[in-house]
Short mmCIF file of C-alpha atoms in Angstrom, two decimals:
data_model
loop_
_atom_site.label_atom_id
_atom_site.label_comp_id
_atom_site.label_asym_id
_atom_site.label_seq_id
_atom_site.Cartn_x
_atom_site.Cartn_y
_atom_site.Cartn_z
CA UNK A 127 -23.26 -39.81 76.20
CA UNK A 128 -26.28 -42.13 76.26
CA UNK A 129 -27.25 -40.73 79.63
CA UNK A 130 -27.10 -37.20 78.26
CA UNK A 131 -29.40 -38.09 75.37
CA UNK A 132 -31.79 -39.82 77.76
CA UNK A 133 -31.84 -36.71 79.95
CA UNK A 134 -32.48 -34.54 76.91
CA UNK A 135 -35.38 -36.79 75.93
CA UNK A 136 -36.79 -36.59 79.44
CA UNK A 137 -36.41 -32.81 79.39
CA UNK A 138 -38.29 -32.47 76.15
CA UNK A 139 -40.99 -34.85 77.30
CA UNK A 140 -41.58 -32.96 80.56
CA UNK A 141 -41.28 -29.53 78.90
CA UNK A 142 -44.22 -30.23 76.69
CA UNK A 143 -46.35 -32.21 79.11
CA UNK A 144 -49.33 -29.95 79.13
CA UNK A 145 -51.16 -31.69 82.00
CA UNK A 146 -48.42 -30.81 84.53
CA UNK A 147 -49.21 -28.16 87.13
CA UNK A 148 -45.71 -27.98 88.67
CA UNK A 149 -43.80 -24.66 88.56
CA UNK A 150 -41.37 -24.14 85.60
CA UNK A 151 -38.41 -23.96 87.94
CA UNK A 152 -39.13 -27.43 89.18
CA UNK A 153 -39.10 -28.79 85.60
CA UNK A 154 -35.33 -28.72 85.00
CA UNK A 155 -32.28 -30.01 86.68
CA UNK A 156 -28.93 -28.19 86.56
CA UNK A 157 -27.68 -30.69 83.98
CA UNK A 158 -30.64 -30.08 81.71
CA UNK A 159 -30.23 -26.34 81.93
CA UNK A 160 -26.58 -26.70 80.82
CA UNK A 161 -27.55 -28.78 77.80
CA UNK A 162 -30.14 -26.21 76.71
CA UNK A 163 -27.61 -23.39 77.01
CA UNK A 164 -25.05 -25.33 74.99
CA UNK A 165 -27.56 -26.03 72.23
CA UNK A 166 -28.63 -22.41 72.14
CA UNK A 167 -25.07 -21.20 71.80
CA UNK A 168 -24.42 -23.80 69.10
CA UNK A 169 -27.48 -22.76 67.10
CA UNK A 170 -26.60 -19.08 67.45
CA UNK A 171 -23.08 -19.87 66.26
CA UNK A 172 -24.44 -21.66 63.23
CA UNK A 173 -26.71 -18.75 62.45
CA UNK A 174 -23.80 -16.33 62.82
CA UNK A 175 -21.60 -18.38 60.49
CA UNK A 176 -24.44 -18.68 57.98
CA UNK A 177 -24.97 -14.94 58.09
CA UNK A 178 -21.27 -14.31 57.57
CA UNK A 179 -21.21 -16.71 54.63
CA UNK A 180 -24.22 -15.01 53.06
CA UNK A 181 -22.65 -11.59 53.56
CA UNK A 182 -19.36 -12.70 52.03
CA UNK A 183 -21.19 -14.36 49.12
CA UNK A 184 -23.29 -11.26 48.52
CA UNK A 185 -20.17 -9.12 48.53
CA UNK A 186 -18.48 -11.42 46.06
CA UNK A 187 -21.54 -11.41 43.80
CA UNK A 188 -21.65 -7.63 43.90
CA UNK A 189 -17.94 -7.45 43.03
CA UNK A 190 -18.34 -9.99 40.22
CA UNK A 191 -21.38 -8.16 38.89
CA UNK A 192 -19.58 -4.83 39.10
CA UNK A 193 -16.50 -6.25 37.35
CA UNK A 194 -18.66 -7.79 34.64
CA UNK A 195 -20.45 -4.49 34.13
CA UNK A 196 -17.13 -2.65 33.81
CA UNK A 197 -15.94 -5.19 31.21
CA UNK A 198 -19.17 -4.82 29.26
CA UNK A 199 -18.76 -1.04 29.24
CA UNK A 200 -15.17 -1.44 28.04
CA UNK A 201 -16.44 -3.74 25.27
CA UNK A 202 -18.97 -1.14 24.14
CA UNK A 203 -16.28 1.54 24.18
CA UNK A 204 -13.97 -0.64 22.04
CA UNK A 205 -16.85 -1.35 19.65
CA UNK A 206 -17.42 2.39 19.27
CA UNK A 207 -13.73 2.69 18.39
CA UNK A 208 -14.03 0.03 15.67
CA UNK A 209 -16.97 1.88 14.11
CA UNK A 210 -15.14 5.22 14.34
CA UNK A 211 -12.15 3.69 12.54
CA UNK A 212 -14.49 2.28 9.90
CA UNK A 213 -16.00 5.72 9.23
CA UNK A 214 -12.50 7.15 8.81
CA UNK A 215 -11.17 4.42 6.53
CA UNK A 216 -14.06 4.44 4.08
CA UNK A 217 -13.42 8.09 3.31
CA UNK A 218 -9.63 8.25 3.08
CA UNK A 219 -7.91 10.32 0.42
CA UNK A 220 -5.40 7.65 -0.51
CA UNK A 221 -5.01 3.93 0.00
CA UNK A 222 -4.41 1.59 2.93
CA UNK A 223 -0.63 1.71 2.44
CA UNK A 224 -0.88 5.41 3.20
CA UNK A 225 -2.88 4.54 6.33
CA UNK A 226 -0.17 2.14 7.52
CA UNK A 227 2.49 4.86 7.19
CA UNK A 228 0.69 7.22 9.58
CA UNK A 229 0.41 10.99 9.47
CA UNK A 230 4.08 11.50 8.57
CA UNK A 231 3.79 9.11 5.61
CA UNK A 232 7.01 7.41 6.71
CA UNK A 233 6.98 3.68 7.52
CA UNK A 234 8.81 2.54 10.63
CA UNK A 235 8.01 5.55 12.81
CA UNK A 236 6.00 5.88 16.01
CA UNK A 237 2.80 7.01 14.30
CA UNK A 238 2.52 4.04 11.92
CA UNK A 239 -1.13 3.06 11.62
CA UNK A 240 -2.42 5.91 13.79
CA UNK A 241 -5.74 7.11 12.37
CA UNK A 242 -5.06 10.83 12.14
CA UNK A 243 -3.64 13.10 9.47
CA UNK A 244 -4.61 14.89 6.29
CA UNK A 245 -5.75 11.78 4.41
CA UNK A 246 -8.89 11.48 6.52
CA UNK A 247 -12.16 13.36 5.89
CA UNK A 248 -12.18 16.83 7.42
CA UNK A 249 -15.75 16.32 8.65
CA UNK A 250 -14.74 13.33 10.81
CA UNK A 251 -12.76 13.48 14.07
CA UNK A 252 -9.42 11.62 13.90
CA UNK A 253 -8.30 9.12 16.53
CA UNK A 254 -5.05 10.58 17.93
CA UNK A 255 -2.16 8.42 19.04
CA UNK A 256 -3.04 8.95 22.71
CA UNK A 257 -6.62 7.83 22.20
CA UNK A 258 -9.99 9.53 22.38
CA UNK A 259 -12.34 10.01 25.33
CA UNK A 260 -15.68 8.29 25.00
CA UNK A 261 -18.41 8.24 27.65
CA UNK A 262 -16.85 7.26 30.97
CA UNK A 263 -13.77 5.79 29.32
CA UNK A 264 -11.59 6.07 26.22
CA UNK A 265 -10.34 4.11 23.23
CA UNK A 266 -7.18 4.06 21.14
CA UNK A 267 -6.76 2.56 17.68
CA UNK A 268 -4.01 1.54 15.29
CA UNK A 269 -4.13 -0.04 11.82
CA UNK A 270 -1.95 -2.98 10.76
CA UNK A 271 -1.51 -4.80 7.50
CA UNK A 272 -3.60 -7.96 7.69
CA UNK A 273 -0.52 -10.20 7.41
CA UNK A 274 1.33 -8.42 10.23
CA UNK A 275 2.10 -11.04 12.93
CA UNK A 276 1.01 -8.58 15.62
CA UNK A 277 -2.60 -9.11 14.53
CA UNK A 278 -2.39 -12.37 12.61
CA UNK A 279 -3.00 -15.45 14.73
CA UNK A 280 -3.53 -17.83 11.84
CA UNK A 281 -0.82 -20.25 10.64
CA UNK A 282 2.18 -18.37 9.18
CA UNK A 283 0.77 -18.06 5.68
CA UNK A 284 0.17 -14.63 4.15
CA UNK A 285 -3.49 -13.72 3.51
CA UNK A 286 -4.77 -13.92 -0.05
CA UNK A 287 -2.93 -11.50 -2.36
CA UNK A 288 -0.55 -10.35 0.38
CA UNK A 289 3.25 -10.32 0.06
CA UNK A 290 4.66 -10.35 3.59
CA UNK A 291 5.57 -6.64 3.57
CA UNK A 292 3.86 -5.24 6.67
CA UNK A 293 4.35 -1.62 5.63
CA UNK A 294 2.34 -1.90 2.41
CA UNK A 295 -1.10 -3.20 1.55
CA UNK A 296 -1.93 -4.87 -1.73
CA UNK A 297 -5.24 -6.62 -1.01
CA UNK A 298 -7.13 -3.55 0.28
CA UNK A 299 -7.59 -4.97 3.77
CA UNK A 300 -6.24 -3.84 7.13
CA UNK A 301 -6.79 -4.89 10.73
CA UNK A 302 -7.60 -2.11 13.18
CA UNK A 303 -6.78 -2.96 16.79
CA UNK A 304 -8.83 -0.96 19.27
CA UNK A 305 -8.30 -0.93 23.03
CA UNK A 306 -11.36 0.20 24.97
CA UNK A 307 -10.82 1.30 28.56
CA UNK A 308 -13.83 1.54 30.85
CA UNK A 309 -14.48 2.46 34.49
CA UNK A 310 -12.02 1.13 37.00
CA UNK A 311 -9.41 0.50 34.32
CA UNK A 312 -11.28 -2.42 32.71
CA UNK A 313 -9.92 -3.06 29.21
CA UNK A 314 -11.17 -4.91 26.15
CA UNK A 315 -9.14 -5.29 22.95
CA UNK A 316 -10.93 -5.80 19.62
CA UNK A 317 -9.46 -6.50 16.17
CA UNK A 318 -11.62 -5.40 13.25
CA UNK A 319 -10.73 -6.41 9.70
CA UNK A 320 -11.80 -3.54 7.45
CA UNK A 321 -11.47 -3.74 3.69
CA UNK A 322 -12.83 -3.07 0.25
CA UNK A 323 -15.16 -5.84 -0.91
CA UNK A 324 -16.12 -5.75 -4.60
CA UNK A 325 -19.64 -6.51 -5.70
CA UNK A 326 -20.13 -9.89 -7.44
CA UNK A 327 -19.22 -10.43 -11.08
CA UNK A 328 -22.87 -9.80 -11.92
CA UNK A 329 -25.29 -7.94 -9.67
CA UNK A 330 -28.78 -6.59 -10.25
CA UNK A 331 -31.55 -4.86 -8.37
CA UNK A 332 -34.14 -6.69 -10.46
CA UNK A 333 -34.66 -10.39 -11.08
CA UNK A 334 -31.79 -12.28 -12.74
CA UNK A 335 -31.75 -15.49 -14.79
CA UNK A 336 -28.58 -17.44 -15.63
CA UNK A 337 -29.24 -20.32 -17.96
CA UNK A 338 -27.98 -22.43 -20.86
CA UNK A 339 -24.22 -23.01 -20.76
CA UNK A 340 -23.49 -19.60 -19.26
CA UNK A 341 -20.44 -19.41 -16.99
CA UNK A 342 -19.68 -16.98 -14.16
CA UNK A 343 -16.11 -17.73 -13.10
CA UNK A 344 -13.02 -16.42 -11.34
CA UNK A 345 -11.97 -15.67 -7.76
CA UNK A 346 -14.87 -13.20 -7.58
CA UNK A 347 -17.16 -15.12 -9.92
CA UNK A 348 -20.43 -14.74 -8.00
CA UNK A 349 -23.96 -13.67 -8.93
CA UNK A 350 -26.46 -11.72 -6.84
CA UNK A 351 -29.95 -10.31 -7.31
CA UNK A 352 -31.64 -7.92 -4.91
CA UNK A 353 -34.84 -9.57 -6.15
CA UNK A 354 -34.99 -13.21 -7.33
CA UNK A 355 -32.23 -15.34 -8.89
CA UNK A 356 -32.85 -18.34 -11.15
CA UNK A 357 -30.02 -20.63 -12.27
CA UNK A 358 -30.94 -23.39 -14.71
CA UNK A 359 -29.69 -25.56 -17.55
CA UNK A 360 -25.96 -26.28 -17.45
CA UNK A 361 -25.05 -22.87 -16.05
CA UNK A 362 -21.94 -22.68 -13.88
CA UNK A 363 -21.25 -20.19 -11.08
CA UNK A 364 -17.82 -20.74 -9.58
CA UNK A 365 -18.38 -18.87 -6.32
CA UNK A 366 -21.74 -17.91 -4.75
CA UNK A 367 -25.27 -17.51 -6.13
CA UNK A 368 -27.45 -15.38 -3.87
CA UNK A 369 -30.68 -13.42 -3.87
CA UNK A 370 -32.38 -11.07 -1.46
CA UNK A 371 -35.65 -12.59 -2.57
CA UNK A 372 -35.99 -16.20 -3.67
CA UNK A 373 -33.36 -18.48 -5.19
CA UNK A 374 -34.07 -21.30 -7.63
CA UNK A 375 -31.26 -23.48 -8.91
CA UNK A 376 -28.49 -25.90 -7.95
CA UNK A 377 -27.79 -26.22 -4.21
CA UNK A 378 -24.69 -24.96 -2.43
CA UNK A 379 -21.37 -26.60 -3.38
CA UNK A 380 -22.93 -28.47 -6.29
CA UNK A 381 -20.16 -27.63 -8.76
CA UNK A 382 -19.24 -30.76 -10.74
CA UNK A 383 -16.69 -29.32 -13.14
CA UNK A 384 -19.13 -28.27 -15.84
CA UNK A 385 -22.19 -26.86 -14.03
CA UNK A 386 -23.59 -26.03 -10.62
CA UNK A 387 -22.59 -23.57 -7.90
CA UNK A 388 -19.18 -23.77 -6.24
CA UNK A 389 -20.04 -21.90 -3.04
CA UNK A 390 -23.15 -20.94 -1.14
CA UNK A 391 -26.45 -20.76 -3.00
CA UNK A 392 -29.65 -19.40 -1.51
CA UNK A 393 -32.18 -16.64 -1.01
CA UNK A 394 -33.05 -14.30 1.85
CA UNK A 395 -29.56 -12.76 1.70
CA UNK A 396 -28.66 -9.10 2.42
CA UNK A 397 -29.14 -6.49 -0.28
CA UNK A 398 -26.27 -5.00 -2.20
CA UNK A 399 -26.39 -1.22 -2.39
CA UNK A 400 -26.21 -0.69 -6.16
CA UNK A 401 -25.62 2.99 -7.01
CA UNK A 402 -27.77 4.91 -9.47
CA UNK A 403 -25.58 6.33 -12.25
CA UNK A 404 -27.32 8.55 -14.78
CA UNK A 405 -25.38 9.62 -17.89
CA UNK A 406 -26.56 13.16 -17.12
CA UNK A 407 -27.17 13.18 -13.36
CA UNK A 408 -29.98 15.27 -11.93
CA UNK A 409 -29.31 18.23 -9.68
CA UNK A 410 -30.18 16.14 -6.59
CA UNK A 411 -27.80 13.26 -7.37
CA UNK A 412 -24.48 12.71 -5.62
CA UNK A 413 -22.63 12.96 -8.94
CA UNK A 414 -22.09 16.39 -10.49
CA UNK A 415 -24.30 16.92 -13.54
CA UNK A 416 -21.29 17.09 -15.87
CA UNK A 417 -19.50 14.11 -14.25
CA UNK A 418 -19.40 11.90 -17.37
CA UNK A 419 -19.37 14.76 -19.88
CA UNK A 420 -16.08 16.20 -18.65
CA UNK A 421 -14.50 12.72 -18.62
CA UNK A 422 -15.35 12.17 -22.28
CA UNK A 423 -13.10 12.95 -25.22
CA UNK A 424 -15.82 13.21 -27.84
CA UNK A 425 -19.55 13.89 -27.41
CA UNK A 426 -22.01 12.79 -30.10
CA UNK A 427 -25.49 14.34 -30.01
CA UNK A 428 -28.35 13.07 -32.19
CA UNK A 429 -30.26 15.50 -34.43
CA UNK A 430 -32.84 17.74 -32.77
CA UNK A 431 -31.98 16.36 -29.35
CA UNK A 432 -33.68 17.70 -26.25
CA UNK A 433 -30.39 17.08 -24.42
CA UNK A 434 -28.28 19.38 -26.59
CA UNK A 435 -28.91 22.60 -24.68
CA UNK A 436 -28.23 20.85 -21.36
CA UNK A 437 -24.96 19.39 -22.65
CA UNK A 438 -23.80 22.69 -24.12
CA UNK A 439 -24.65 24.56 -20.92
CA UNK A 440 -22.93 22.04 -18.64
CA UNK A 441 -19.77 22.33 -20.77
CA UNK A 442 -19.98 26.14 -21.09
CA UNK A 443 -19.97 25.92 -24.88
CA UNK A 444 -22.81 28.32 -25.70
CA UNK A 445 -20.43 30.57 -27.64
CA UNK A 446 -19.28 27.64 -29.80
CA UNK A 447 -22.73 26.87 -31.21
CA UNK A 448 -22.78 29.65 -33.76
CA UNK A 449 -23.41 28.27 -37.25
CA UNK A 450 -24.09 24.69 -36.05
CA UNK A 451 -27.03 22.90 -37.66
CA UNK A 452 -28.83 21.23 -34.75
CA UNK A 453 -31.09 19.28 -37.12
CA UNK A 454 -28.00 17.23 -37.97
CA UNK A 455 -25.75 15.25 -35.60
CA UNK A 456 -23.65 17.54 -33.39
CA UNK A 457 -20.12 16.49 -32.42
CA UNK A 458 -18.14 18.10 -29.61
CA UNK A 459 -14.41 17.41 -29.67
CA UNK A 460 -12.88 17.85 -26.22
CA UNK A 461 -9.44 16.49 -27.17
CA UNK A 462 -8.45 20.00 -28.24
CA UNK A 463 -8.50 23.27 -26.32
CA UNK A 464 -10.80 25.02 -26.62
CA UNK A 465 -13.28 22.26 -27.59
CA UNK A 466 -14.69 22.41 -31.10
CA UNK A 467 -18.28 21.83 -32.23
CA UNK A 468 -19.02 20.45 -35.71
CA UNK A 469 -21.51 18.32 -37.66
CA UNK A 470 -18.85 15.81 -38.82
CA UNK A 471 -19.28 12.51 -36.94
CA UNK A 472 -17.27 10.42 -39.40
CA UNK A 473 -14.07 12.16 -38.32
CA UNK A 474 -14.21 10.04 -35.17
CA UNK A 475 -15.31 6.74 -36.68
CA UNK A 476 -19.03 7.02 -35.93
CA UNK A 477 -22.08 7.44 -38.12
CA UNK A 478 -25.71 8.40 -37.49
CA UNK A 479 -28.37 6.06 -38.89
CA UNK A 480 -31.76 7.80 -38.92
CA UNK A 481 -33.71 4.58 -39.60
CA UNK A 482 -35.74 2.70 -36.98
CA UNK A 483 -35.89 5.65 -34.64
CA UNK A 484 -32.23 6.51 -35.18
CA UNK A 485 -29.03 5.20 -33.66
CA UNK A 486 -25.28 5.70 -33.65
CA UNK A 487 -23.07 3.02 -35.20
CA UNK A 488 -19.34 2.40 -34.85
CA UNK A 489 -18.18 2.45 -38.47
CA UNK A 490 -14.40 2.56 -38.10
CA UNK A 491 -12.89 1.07 -34.93
CA UNK A 492 -9.39 2.21 -35.86
CA UNK A 493 -10.45 5.84 -36.22
CA UNK A 494 -12.46 5.69 -32.99
CA UNK A 495 -9.64 4.09 -31.01
CA UNK A 496 -8.32 5.40 -27.68
CA UNK A 497 -11.18 7.72 -26.80
CA UNK A 498 -14.09 7.88 -24.39
CA UNK A 499 -17.39 8.72 -26.06
CA UNK A 500 -20.45 10.31 -24.52
CA UNK A 501 -23.26 9.48 -26.91
CA UNK A 502 -26.73 10.98 -26.89
CA UNK A 503 -28.96 8.23 -28.32
CA UNK A 504 -28.92 4.49 -28.95
CA UNK A 505 -25.59 2.86 -29.85
CA UNK A 506 -24.70 -0.21 -31.90
CA UNK A 507 -21.22 -1.75 -32.16
CA UNK A 508 -20.52 -4.52 -34.69
CA UNK A 509 -17.00 -5.90 -34.75
CA UNK A 510 -13.70 -4.10 -34.47
CA UNK A 511 -10.70 -4.21 -32.18
CA UNK A 512 -10.42 -1.05 -30.15
CA UNK A 513 -9.84 0.63 -26.80
CA UNK A 514 -12.86 2.81 -26.13
CA UNK A 515 -15.45 3.50 -23.47
CA UNK A 516 -19.03 4.46 -24.25
CA UNK A 517 -21.53 6.33 -22.08
CA UNK A 518 -24.97 6.42 -23.71
CA UNK A 519 -28.11 8.25 -22.67
CA UNK A 520 -30.13 5.41 -24.20
CA UNK A 521 -29.22 1.73 -24.88
CA UNK A 522 -26.06 0.02 -26.09
CA UNK A 523 -26.05 -3.06 -28.33
CA UNK A 524 -22.83 -4.97 -29.05
CA UNK A 525 -22.93 -7.74 -31.64
CA UNK A 526 -20.56 -9.78 -33.75
CA UNK A 527 -17.03 -10.41 -32.54
CA UNK A 528 -15.48 -7.12 -31.42
CA UNK A 529 -12.65 -6.90 -28.91
CA UNK A 530 -13.04 -3.82 -26.72
CA UNK A 531 -10.98 -2.72 -23.72
CA UNK A 532 -12.08 0.16 -21.51
CA UNK A 533 -10.54 3.59 -22.08
CA UNK A 534 -12.24 5.44 -19.21
CA UNK A 535 -10.14 4.00 -16.39
CA UNK A 536 -9.19 4.98 -12.83
CA UNK A 537 -12.35 7.03 -12.34
CA UNK A 538 -12.64 8.37 -8.80
CA UNK A 539 -16.22 8.43 -7.55
CA UNK A 540 -17.47 10.66 -4.73
CA UNK A 541 -16.85 9.12 -1.31
CA UNK A 542 -20.56 8.45 -0.83
CA UNK A 543 -20.11 5.61 -3.35
CA UNK A 544 -16.69 4.24 -2.51
CA UNK A 545 -13.26 5.50 -1.37
CA UNK A 546 -10.93 7.25 -3.82
CA UNK A 547 -8.47 4.35 -3.88
CA UNK A 548 -11.17 2.05 -5.35
CA UNK A 549 -11.25 3.45 -8.87
CA UNK A 550 -13.58 2.39 -11.67
CA UNK A 551 -12.78 1.20 -15.19
CA UNK A 552 -15.93 2.09 -17.14
CA UNK A 553 -16.37 0.20 -20.41
CA UNK A 554 -20.06 0.66 -21.17
CA UNK A 555 -22.63 2.72 -19.28
CA UNK A 556 -26.19 2.96 -20.57
CA UNK A 557 -29.07 5.10 -19.39
CA UNK A 558 -31.34 2.24 -20.41
CA UNK A 559 -30.31 -1.28 -21.52
CA UNK A 560 -27.18 -3.15 -22.54
CA UNK A 561 -27.56 -6.00 -25.03
CA UNK A 562 -24.49 -8.16 -25.79
CA UNK A 563 -24.79 -10.89 -28.42
CA UNK A 564 -21.62 -12.65 -29.51
CA UNK A 565 -21.32 -14.65 -32.72
CA UNK A 566 -19.52 -17.95 -33.26
CA UNK A 567 -16.06 -16.45 -32.84
CA UNK A 568 -17.22 -14.49 -29.79
CA UNK A 569 -16.99 -10.93 -28.59
CA UNK A 570 -14.29 -10.04 -26.06
CA UNK A 571 -14.79 -7.17 -23.61
CA UNK A 572 -12.95 -5.83 -20.54
CA UNK A 573 -14.08 -3.32 -17.91
CA UNK A 574 -17.26 -2.42 -16.02
CA UNK A 575 -20.62 -2.70 -17.75
CA UNK A 576 -23.46 -0.75 -16.14
CA UNK A 577 -27.07 -0.56 -17.29
CA UNK A 578 -29.55 1.70 -15.56
CA UNK A 579 -32.34 -0.60 -16.73
CA UNK A 580 -31.66 -4.22 -17.79
CA UNK A 581 -28.85 -6.33 -19.27
CA UNK A 582 -28.87 -9.30 -21.63
CA UNK A 583 -25.68 -11.31 -22.23
CA UNK A 584 -25.97 -14.15 -24.71
CA UNK A 585 -24.22 -16.03 -27.48
CA UNK A 586 -20.48 -16.73 -27.56
CA UNK A 587 -19.27 -13.80 -25.55
CA UNK A 588 -16.27 -13.41 -23.26
CA UNK A 589 -16.28 -10.60 -20.76
CA UNK A 590 -13.63 -9.90 -18.13
CA UNK A 591 -14.91 -7.53 -15.50
CA UNK A 592 -18.14 -6.71 -13.73
CA UNK A 593 -21.74 -6.40 -14.91
CA UNK A 594 -24.19 -4.29 -12.89
CA UNK A 595 -27.88 -3.55 -13.50
CA UNK A 596 -29.58 -0.82 -11.49
CA UNK A 597 -32.96 -2.14 -12.58
CA UNK A 598 -35.05 0.93 -13.34
CA UNK A 599 -38.45 0.24 -14.88
CA UNK A 600 -38.23 -1.13 -18.41
CA UNK A 601 -38.82 1.50 -21.08
CA UNK A 602 -41.19 0.37 -23.81
CA UNK A 603 -39.25 -0.06 -27.02
CA UNK A 604 -35.84 -0.54 -25.42
CA UNK A 605 -34.14 -3.82 -26.45
CA UNK A 606 -34.07 -5.69 -23.10
CA UNK A 607 -36.96 -6.33 -20.71
CA UNK A 608 -35.32 -8.65 -18.14
CA UNK A 609 -31.83 -9.47 -16.83
CA UNK A 610 -30.44 -12.67 -18.33
CA UNK A 611 -27.17 -14.46 -19.06
CA UNK A 612 -27.52 -17.34 -21.51
CA UNK A 613 -25.98 -19.26 -24.39
CA UNK A 614 -22.24 -19.84 -24.03
CA UNK A 615 -21.54 -16.46 -22.51
CA UNK A 616 -18.58 -16.46 -20.09
CA UNK A 617 -18.13 -13.75 -17.47
CA UNK A 618 -14.85 -13.71 -15.53
CA UNK A 619 -13.89 -11.60 -12.52
CA UNK A 620 -10.58 -12.22 -10.74
CA UNK A 621 -9.43 -8.80 -9.57
CA UNK A 622 -10.88 -6.02 -7.45
CA UNK A 623 -9.23 -3.44 -9.72
CA UNK A 624 -11.70 -1.23 -11.55
CA UNK A 625 -14.78 -2.67 -9.86
CA UNK A 626 -17.72 -1.34 -7.90
CA UNK A 627 -17.79 -2.34 -4.26
CA UNK A 628 -17.84 -1.09 -0.72
CA UNK A 629 -15.60 -0.70 2.32
CA UNK A 630 -17.04 -2.89 5.08
CA UNK A 631 -16.15 -4.37 8.45
CA UNK A 632 -15.39 -7.87 7.20
CA UNK A 633 -14.97 -9.47 10.62
CA UNK A 634 -13.99 -8.74 14.20
CA UNK A 635 -12.73 -10.65 17.21
CA UNK A 636 -11.97 -10.04 20.86
CA UNK A 637 -8.31 -10.45 21.75
CA UNK A 638 -7.78 -12.33 25.00
CA UNK A 639 -4.76 -11.19 27.00
#
């Protein structure tokens, strides 16, 4: 071996000895020529193996890249299926229990949870049981109750407000499982939880201040402003306190039993899409112009009102106006057929006070009981125990210690607002402001309160339900100029029933096989 290396060294030394004039053939011995050939073959072999390795590696990379691309395409296809299911579910004519039963409306059959049938919007394509082609692949979808073990991978505890019955839904949430199939048979499975999420207990487009000893409590006891939110004093918010603009107040999870915020608190949060409800909608609104009029039992119109002709026309009552003195209050009774038109407001427990610009006052809560009132003009309620709902073209003021439960319940809004199964319990709706001021014994209200301008809740009040302010520009002379909750006012929201909200994709996850 040593001799071979010595010969190799000698060969190299002579091969590159530039001063030599001997012929090339005389430079090498037979042994040296054999070593050179061996080395050449060895180097060529190494190069061949390296080339093979590079080729194999390149092929593997191409296959991996191609497989990854197919999986990504399958993911996009499954995602399209989730969004298609979402569009279908937010417009259903029924509830999620009906969705779980399938097109035949019979639990325990092959089409359970299939997203096709008459309950879905006619302007949206269903997702048939065999799936739907999409791009260069397809997707299939099926809905499950969110406590069904087929889609529930959490510990064996039913989700909040669920009962363990997989064929019925009681918390307005379902899980849609979508299988997306891409090129080459690549598959991705996604679970999307889709459900109705109510707006917070109090929500406003404009700025909102919660101060004093005010309390926002309950399972849904949150506050949100699409502008700025200020929480001060000893105010308590049991859940979250958020703003799209700035937030000023106690930090997240600062609840100490008597004040603070129990959940997240902060600004720069997403907007809430608060709908614009006008007592008499315009012709370009999503609500029909007579939406609230035809849902009212009694309509009270102030003297010489510019709205009278519109109201009469929308209710097709032109022929009933003969002999009616329009310079006095006009009352339309829709509890009888055909409706009657008179000038006698006291027959329904209300009176017209012409002083201070004029307003309607609840004079006899017992007489007024169990009706929904559409009132043209400002409204004041002092005391009384009654079940009524009031829609006012102007402002509503509630003082003293009345107890009022909503009468206008289970209202179905057009699908552009929320699905038919999420019905509204309207208590008070004002075209301008709502001003609630409880006395020592406290007022007690239940339902949805909606002000198209601002709201002010103060004093010793107790309200169970939801408060929403659209936040139109303050009208000079109306009673409230900014949104505020103060004093010892307590607002409680525990149930989604009767509230405003929205169907959303709450969460999604990829299911690994």
